[in-house]
XYZ file of C-alpha atoms in Angstrom:
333
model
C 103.104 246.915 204.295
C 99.750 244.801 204.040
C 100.152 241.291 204.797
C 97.361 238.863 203.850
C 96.481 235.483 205.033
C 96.714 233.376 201.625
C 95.874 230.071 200.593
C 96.984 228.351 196.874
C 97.176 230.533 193.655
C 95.450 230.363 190.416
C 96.009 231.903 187.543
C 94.264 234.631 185.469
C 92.433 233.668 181.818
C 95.527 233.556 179.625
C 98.251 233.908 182.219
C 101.411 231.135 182.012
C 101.272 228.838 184.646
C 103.246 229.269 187.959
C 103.905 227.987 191.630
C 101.388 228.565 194.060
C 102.671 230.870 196.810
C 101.011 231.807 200.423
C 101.781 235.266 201.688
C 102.981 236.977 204.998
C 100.858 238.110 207.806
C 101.467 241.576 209.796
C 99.475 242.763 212.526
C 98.998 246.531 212.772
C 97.591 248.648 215.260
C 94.046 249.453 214.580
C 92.131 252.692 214.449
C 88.763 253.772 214.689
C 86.574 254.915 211.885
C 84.358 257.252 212.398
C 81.342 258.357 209.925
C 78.544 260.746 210.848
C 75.698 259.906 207.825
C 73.281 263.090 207.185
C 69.853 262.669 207.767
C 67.296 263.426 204.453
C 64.541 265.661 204.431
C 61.409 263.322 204.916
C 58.891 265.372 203.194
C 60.959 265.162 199.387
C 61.586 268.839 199.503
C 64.973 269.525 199.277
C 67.585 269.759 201.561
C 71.205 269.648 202.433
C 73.341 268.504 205.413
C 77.030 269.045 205.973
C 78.288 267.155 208.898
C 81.783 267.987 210.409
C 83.137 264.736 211.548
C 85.252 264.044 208.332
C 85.370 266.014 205.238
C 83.454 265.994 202.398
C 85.322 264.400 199.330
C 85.584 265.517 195.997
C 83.822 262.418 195.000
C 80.202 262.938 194.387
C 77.527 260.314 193.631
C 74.177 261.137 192.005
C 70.833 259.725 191.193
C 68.176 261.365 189.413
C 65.186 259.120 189.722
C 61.418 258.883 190.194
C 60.559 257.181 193.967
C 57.965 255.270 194.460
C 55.136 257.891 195.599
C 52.707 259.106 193.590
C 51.714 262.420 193.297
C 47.640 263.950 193.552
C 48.235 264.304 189.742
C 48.698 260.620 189.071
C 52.358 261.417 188.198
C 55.734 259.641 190.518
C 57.526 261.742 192.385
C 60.984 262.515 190.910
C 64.464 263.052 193.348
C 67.803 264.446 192.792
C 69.515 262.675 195.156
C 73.388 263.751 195.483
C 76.312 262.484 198.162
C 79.833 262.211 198.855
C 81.474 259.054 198.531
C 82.027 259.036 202.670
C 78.587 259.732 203.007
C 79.253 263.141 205.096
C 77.246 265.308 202.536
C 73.651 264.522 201.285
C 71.520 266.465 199.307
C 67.649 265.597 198.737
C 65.403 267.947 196.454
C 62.003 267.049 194.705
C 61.624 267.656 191.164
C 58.522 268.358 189.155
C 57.684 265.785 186.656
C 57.326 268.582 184.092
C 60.793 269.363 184.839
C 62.473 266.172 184.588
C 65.003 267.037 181.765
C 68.357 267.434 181.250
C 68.868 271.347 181.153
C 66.925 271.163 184.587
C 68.997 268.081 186.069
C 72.156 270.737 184.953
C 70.859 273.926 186.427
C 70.034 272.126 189.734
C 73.236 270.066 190.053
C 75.476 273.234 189.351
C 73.198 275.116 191.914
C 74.384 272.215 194.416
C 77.968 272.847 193.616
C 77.974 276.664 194.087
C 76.586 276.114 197.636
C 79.099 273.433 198.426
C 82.562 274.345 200.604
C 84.097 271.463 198.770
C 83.605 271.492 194.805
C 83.713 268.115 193.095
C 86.034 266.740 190.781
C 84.278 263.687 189.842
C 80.403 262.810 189.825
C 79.984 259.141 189.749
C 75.784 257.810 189.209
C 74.736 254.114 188.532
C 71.507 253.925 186.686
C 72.205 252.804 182.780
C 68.547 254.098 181.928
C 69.526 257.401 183.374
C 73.368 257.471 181.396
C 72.161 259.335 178.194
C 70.332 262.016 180.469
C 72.821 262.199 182.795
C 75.719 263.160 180.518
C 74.219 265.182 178.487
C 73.365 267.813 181.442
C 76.395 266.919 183.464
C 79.241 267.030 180.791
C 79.507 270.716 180.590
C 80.065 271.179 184.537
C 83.598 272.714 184.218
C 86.595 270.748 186.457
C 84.191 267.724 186.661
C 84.870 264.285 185.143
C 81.260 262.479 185.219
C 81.759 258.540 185.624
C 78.896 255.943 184.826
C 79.872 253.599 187.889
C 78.665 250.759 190.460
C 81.128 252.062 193.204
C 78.090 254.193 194.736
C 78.273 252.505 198.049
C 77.031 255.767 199.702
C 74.533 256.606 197.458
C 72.888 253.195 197.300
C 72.688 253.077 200.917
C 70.481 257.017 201.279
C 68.210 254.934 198.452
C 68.187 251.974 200.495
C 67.093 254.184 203.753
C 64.647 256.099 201.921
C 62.985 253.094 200.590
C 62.652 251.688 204.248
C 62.230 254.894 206.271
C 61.129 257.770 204.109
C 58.745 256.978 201.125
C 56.448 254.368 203.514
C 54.995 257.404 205.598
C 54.860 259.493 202.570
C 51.003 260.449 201.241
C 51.019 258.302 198.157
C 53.342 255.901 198.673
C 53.465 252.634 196.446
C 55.645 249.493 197.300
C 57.835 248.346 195.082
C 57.540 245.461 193.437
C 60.828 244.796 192.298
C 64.390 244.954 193.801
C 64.889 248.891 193.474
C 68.434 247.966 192.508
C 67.599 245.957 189.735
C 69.657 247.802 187.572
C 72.630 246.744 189.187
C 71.513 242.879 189.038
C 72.873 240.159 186.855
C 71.779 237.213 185.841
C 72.017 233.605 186.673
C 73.897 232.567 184.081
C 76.943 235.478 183.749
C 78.852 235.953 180.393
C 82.082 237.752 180.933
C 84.273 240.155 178.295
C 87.886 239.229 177.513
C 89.570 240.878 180.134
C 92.177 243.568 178.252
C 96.224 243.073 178.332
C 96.301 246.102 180.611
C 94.167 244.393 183.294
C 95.919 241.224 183.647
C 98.048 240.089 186.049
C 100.011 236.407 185.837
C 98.364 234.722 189.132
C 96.457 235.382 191.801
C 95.237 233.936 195.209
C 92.732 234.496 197.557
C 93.493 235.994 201.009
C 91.952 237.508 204.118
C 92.250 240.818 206.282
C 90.969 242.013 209.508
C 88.934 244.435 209.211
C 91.217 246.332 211.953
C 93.802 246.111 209.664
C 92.045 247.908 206.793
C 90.653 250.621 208.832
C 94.405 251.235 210.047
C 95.213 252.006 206.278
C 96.250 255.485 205.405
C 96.083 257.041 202.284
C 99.494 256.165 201.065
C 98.914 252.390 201.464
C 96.626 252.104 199.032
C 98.642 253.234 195.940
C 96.472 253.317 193.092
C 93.398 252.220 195.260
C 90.249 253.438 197.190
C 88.670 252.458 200.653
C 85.066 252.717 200.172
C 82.507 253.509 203.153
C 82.984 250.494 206.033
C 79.609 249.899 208.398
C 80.462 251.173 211.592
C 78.925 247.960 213.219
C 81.263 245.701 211.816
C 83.893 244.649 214.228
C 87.652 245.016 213.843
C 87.914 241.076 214.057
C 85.787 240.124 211.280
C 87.756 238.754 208.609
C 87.927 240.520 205.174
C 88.375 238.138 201.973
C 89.907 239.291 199.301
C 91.772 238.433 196.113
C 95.628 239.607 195.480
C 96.909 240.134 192.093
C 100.518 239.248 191.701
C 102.551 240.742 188.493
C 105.971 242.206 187.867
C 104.480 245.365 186.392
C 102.035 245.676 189.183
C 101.925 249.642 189.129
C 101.343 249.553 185.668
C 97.922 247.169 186.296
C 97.360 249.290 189.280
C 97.074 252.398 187.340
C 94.690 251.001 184.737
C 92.700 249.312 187.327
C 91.965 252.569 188.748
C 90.439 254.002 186.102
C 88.374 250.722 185.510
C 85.921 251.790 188.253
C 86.087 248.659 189.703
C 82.943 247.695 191.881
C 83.406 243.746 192.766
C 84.652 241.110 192.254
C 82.406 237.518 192.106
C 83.423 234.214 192.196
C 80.842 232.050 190.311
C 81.293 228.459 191.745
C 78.721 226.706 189.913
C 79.790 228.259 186.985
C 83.403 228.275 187.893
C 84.368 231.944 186.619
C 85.158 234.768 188.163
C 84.403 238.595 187.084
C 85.862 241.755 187.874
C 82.804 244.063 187.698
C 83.675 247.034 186.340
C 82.234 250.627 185.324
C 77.895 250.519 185.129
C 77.662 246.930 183.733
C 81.222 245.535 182.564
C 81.902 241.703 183.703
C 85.337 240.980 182.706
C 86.174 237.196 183.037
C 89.287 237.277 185.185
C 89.985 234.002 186.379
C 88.863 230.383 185.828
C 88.215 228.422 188.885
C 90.196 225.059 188.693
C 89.188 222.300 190.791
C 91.485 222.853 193.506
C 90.130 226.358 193.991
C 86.858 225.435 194.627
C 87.105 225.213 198.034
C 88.515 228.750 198.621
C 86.124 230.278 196.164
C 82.951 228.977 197.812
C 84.376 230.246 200.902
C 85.445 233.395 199.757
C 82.087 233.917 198.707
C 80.257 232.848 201.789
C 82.540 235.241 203.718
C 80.922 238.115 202.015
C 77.518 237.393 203.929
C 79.396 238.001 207.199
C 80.870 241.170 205.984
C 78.142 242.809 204.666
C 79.402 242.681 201.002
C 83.018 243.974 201.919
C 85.616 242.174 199.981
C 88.504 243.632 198.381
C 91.067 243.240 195.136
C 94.875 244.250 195.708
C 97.494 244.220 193.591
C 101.430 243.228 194.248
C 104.831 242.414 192.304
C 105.217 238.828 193.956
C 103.546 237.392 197.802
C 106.527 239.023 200.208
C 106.248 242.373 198.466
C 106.674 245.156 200.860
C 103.968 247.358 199.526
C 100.918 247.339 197.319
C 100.482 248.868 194.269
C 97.137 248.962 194.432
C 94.313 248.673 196.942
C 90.617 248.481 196.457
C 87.857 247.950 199.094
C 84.534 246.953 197.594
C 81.007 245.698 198.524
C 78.383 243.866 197.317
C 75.238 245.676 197.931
């Protein structure tokens, strides 16, 4: 059983109105994560690294992307960039700009697979500019669903790494002018789709977690959901917000929540709405934020600079429920 910390209940866009409820809190014993992250090849050759502290997952993320180093012919080096979604396999190889096509992305990403111990069953990548290219040479990998997604926590972070610690001491290096996540970025002002029948619950409240407590989860607490990468320097103390989900068909919202890709969630004081960020660049409008949630959503929010991003969505029949039917740690990168 998870119990959460809770505060008053809201209600989803088109949900009947209900009581506000507060939920049960349950200590558990807390265990220690440990991650062992690959180091890159610094000279964008190509390399791979298969550390043996956890094992690799079937999850793959992928970016196939120019860098910001140019090349003695005037032309930006290109990457293939592949990981796991623990971020205990990493695979860095330099492309040729006359090779940057999708029959080559194929050949080289099925030549990755052949090598690998651990074959995946789903390659996830984030860039929209990329999506056309991407599925194109991807879709005929056999046994391998290919998923245009935000949830590439471990992926983002090699980029982020790379941008700090590799490409600066490369010959031909040119900083970059603009967030190189831009892609991911929204705007100001946000305008949300209609969430779908299938995706909404009847109310909904924000709560906390330890951190301790989430690291303690196994696999079978989760239900529907997924743990994504935690920051070893975060301390089992810190507090986790989160929002629950409460609805009497729960597994049924758990199971099409899980194939939502689900990436965030963001509460928009100012503009009092908040989206459920699915997929590579679906904002569903899930909630409303009524006056008396103000509060709770501005703190909710602030939590998230403490955490590093880490937040989290679960889903339950009613507060006192003894399980979850779905669990989903995210981050805000």
């Amino acid at each position: 059983m998870i119990g959460f910390v809770s505060g008053w209940c809201g209600h989803a866009v088109g949900a009947p109105e209900s009581r506000a409820a507060q939920c049960r809190r349950v200590q558990r014993p807390n265990r220690a994560l440990v991650r062992v992250k690959a180091s890159a090849d610094e000279t964008g050759g190509k390399g791979s690294m298969l550390p043996t502290a956890l094992p690799v997952s079937t999850t793959w993320e992928i970016d196939f992307y120019s860098r910001p180093v140019v090349g003695a012919d005037g032309k930006k080096l290109w990457e293939l960039i592949i990981t796991d979604k623990n971020g205990n396999f990493e695979h860095v190889e330099s492309v040729p700009n006359s090779m940057v096509n999708s029959k080559e992305l194929r050949r080289r990403v099925q030549a990755v697979i052949d090598d690998s111990p651990t074959k995946p069953k789903t390659l996830r990548f984030f860039r929209a500019q990329m999506q056309n290219m991407v599925k194109i040479a991807l879709s005929s990998i056999e046994d391998v669903v290919v998923l245009p997604s935000r949830r590439t926590y471990s992926l983002l972070e090699v980029i982020e790494d790379r941008e700090t610690n590799v490409y600066p001491k490369m010959k031909g290096y040119r900083a970059i002018s603009a967030d190189p996540f831009s892609a991911m970025s929204s705007s100001e002002v946000r305008v949300g789709e209609k969430m779908p029948d299938s995706l909404r619950g009847e109310k909904f409240a924000f709560v906390t977690l330890e951190l301790g407590q989430i690291r303690a989860l196994e696999p079978e607490d989760v239900g529907f959901g997924e743990i994504c990468p935690i920051p070893q320097s975060l301390p089992d103390d810190l507090t986790i917000p989160g929002i629950c989900v409460y609805s009497v068909r729960a597994g049924g919202l758990a199971g099409w929540l899980s194939g939502s890709e689900i990436a965030a969630i963001s509460a928009l004081v100012k503009q009092r709405e908040i989206f459920l960020e699915c997929g590579l660049n679906t904002d569903f409008l899930f909630a409303r934020i009524s006056e008396g949630l103000r509060t709770e959503a501005k703190a909710y929010e602030n939590q998230k600079t403490e955490t590093q991003g880490l937040h989290f969505l679960a889903v339950q029949t009613f507060p006192d429920a003894e399980e979850v039917a779905g669990f989903w740690l995210l981050r805000t990168i």
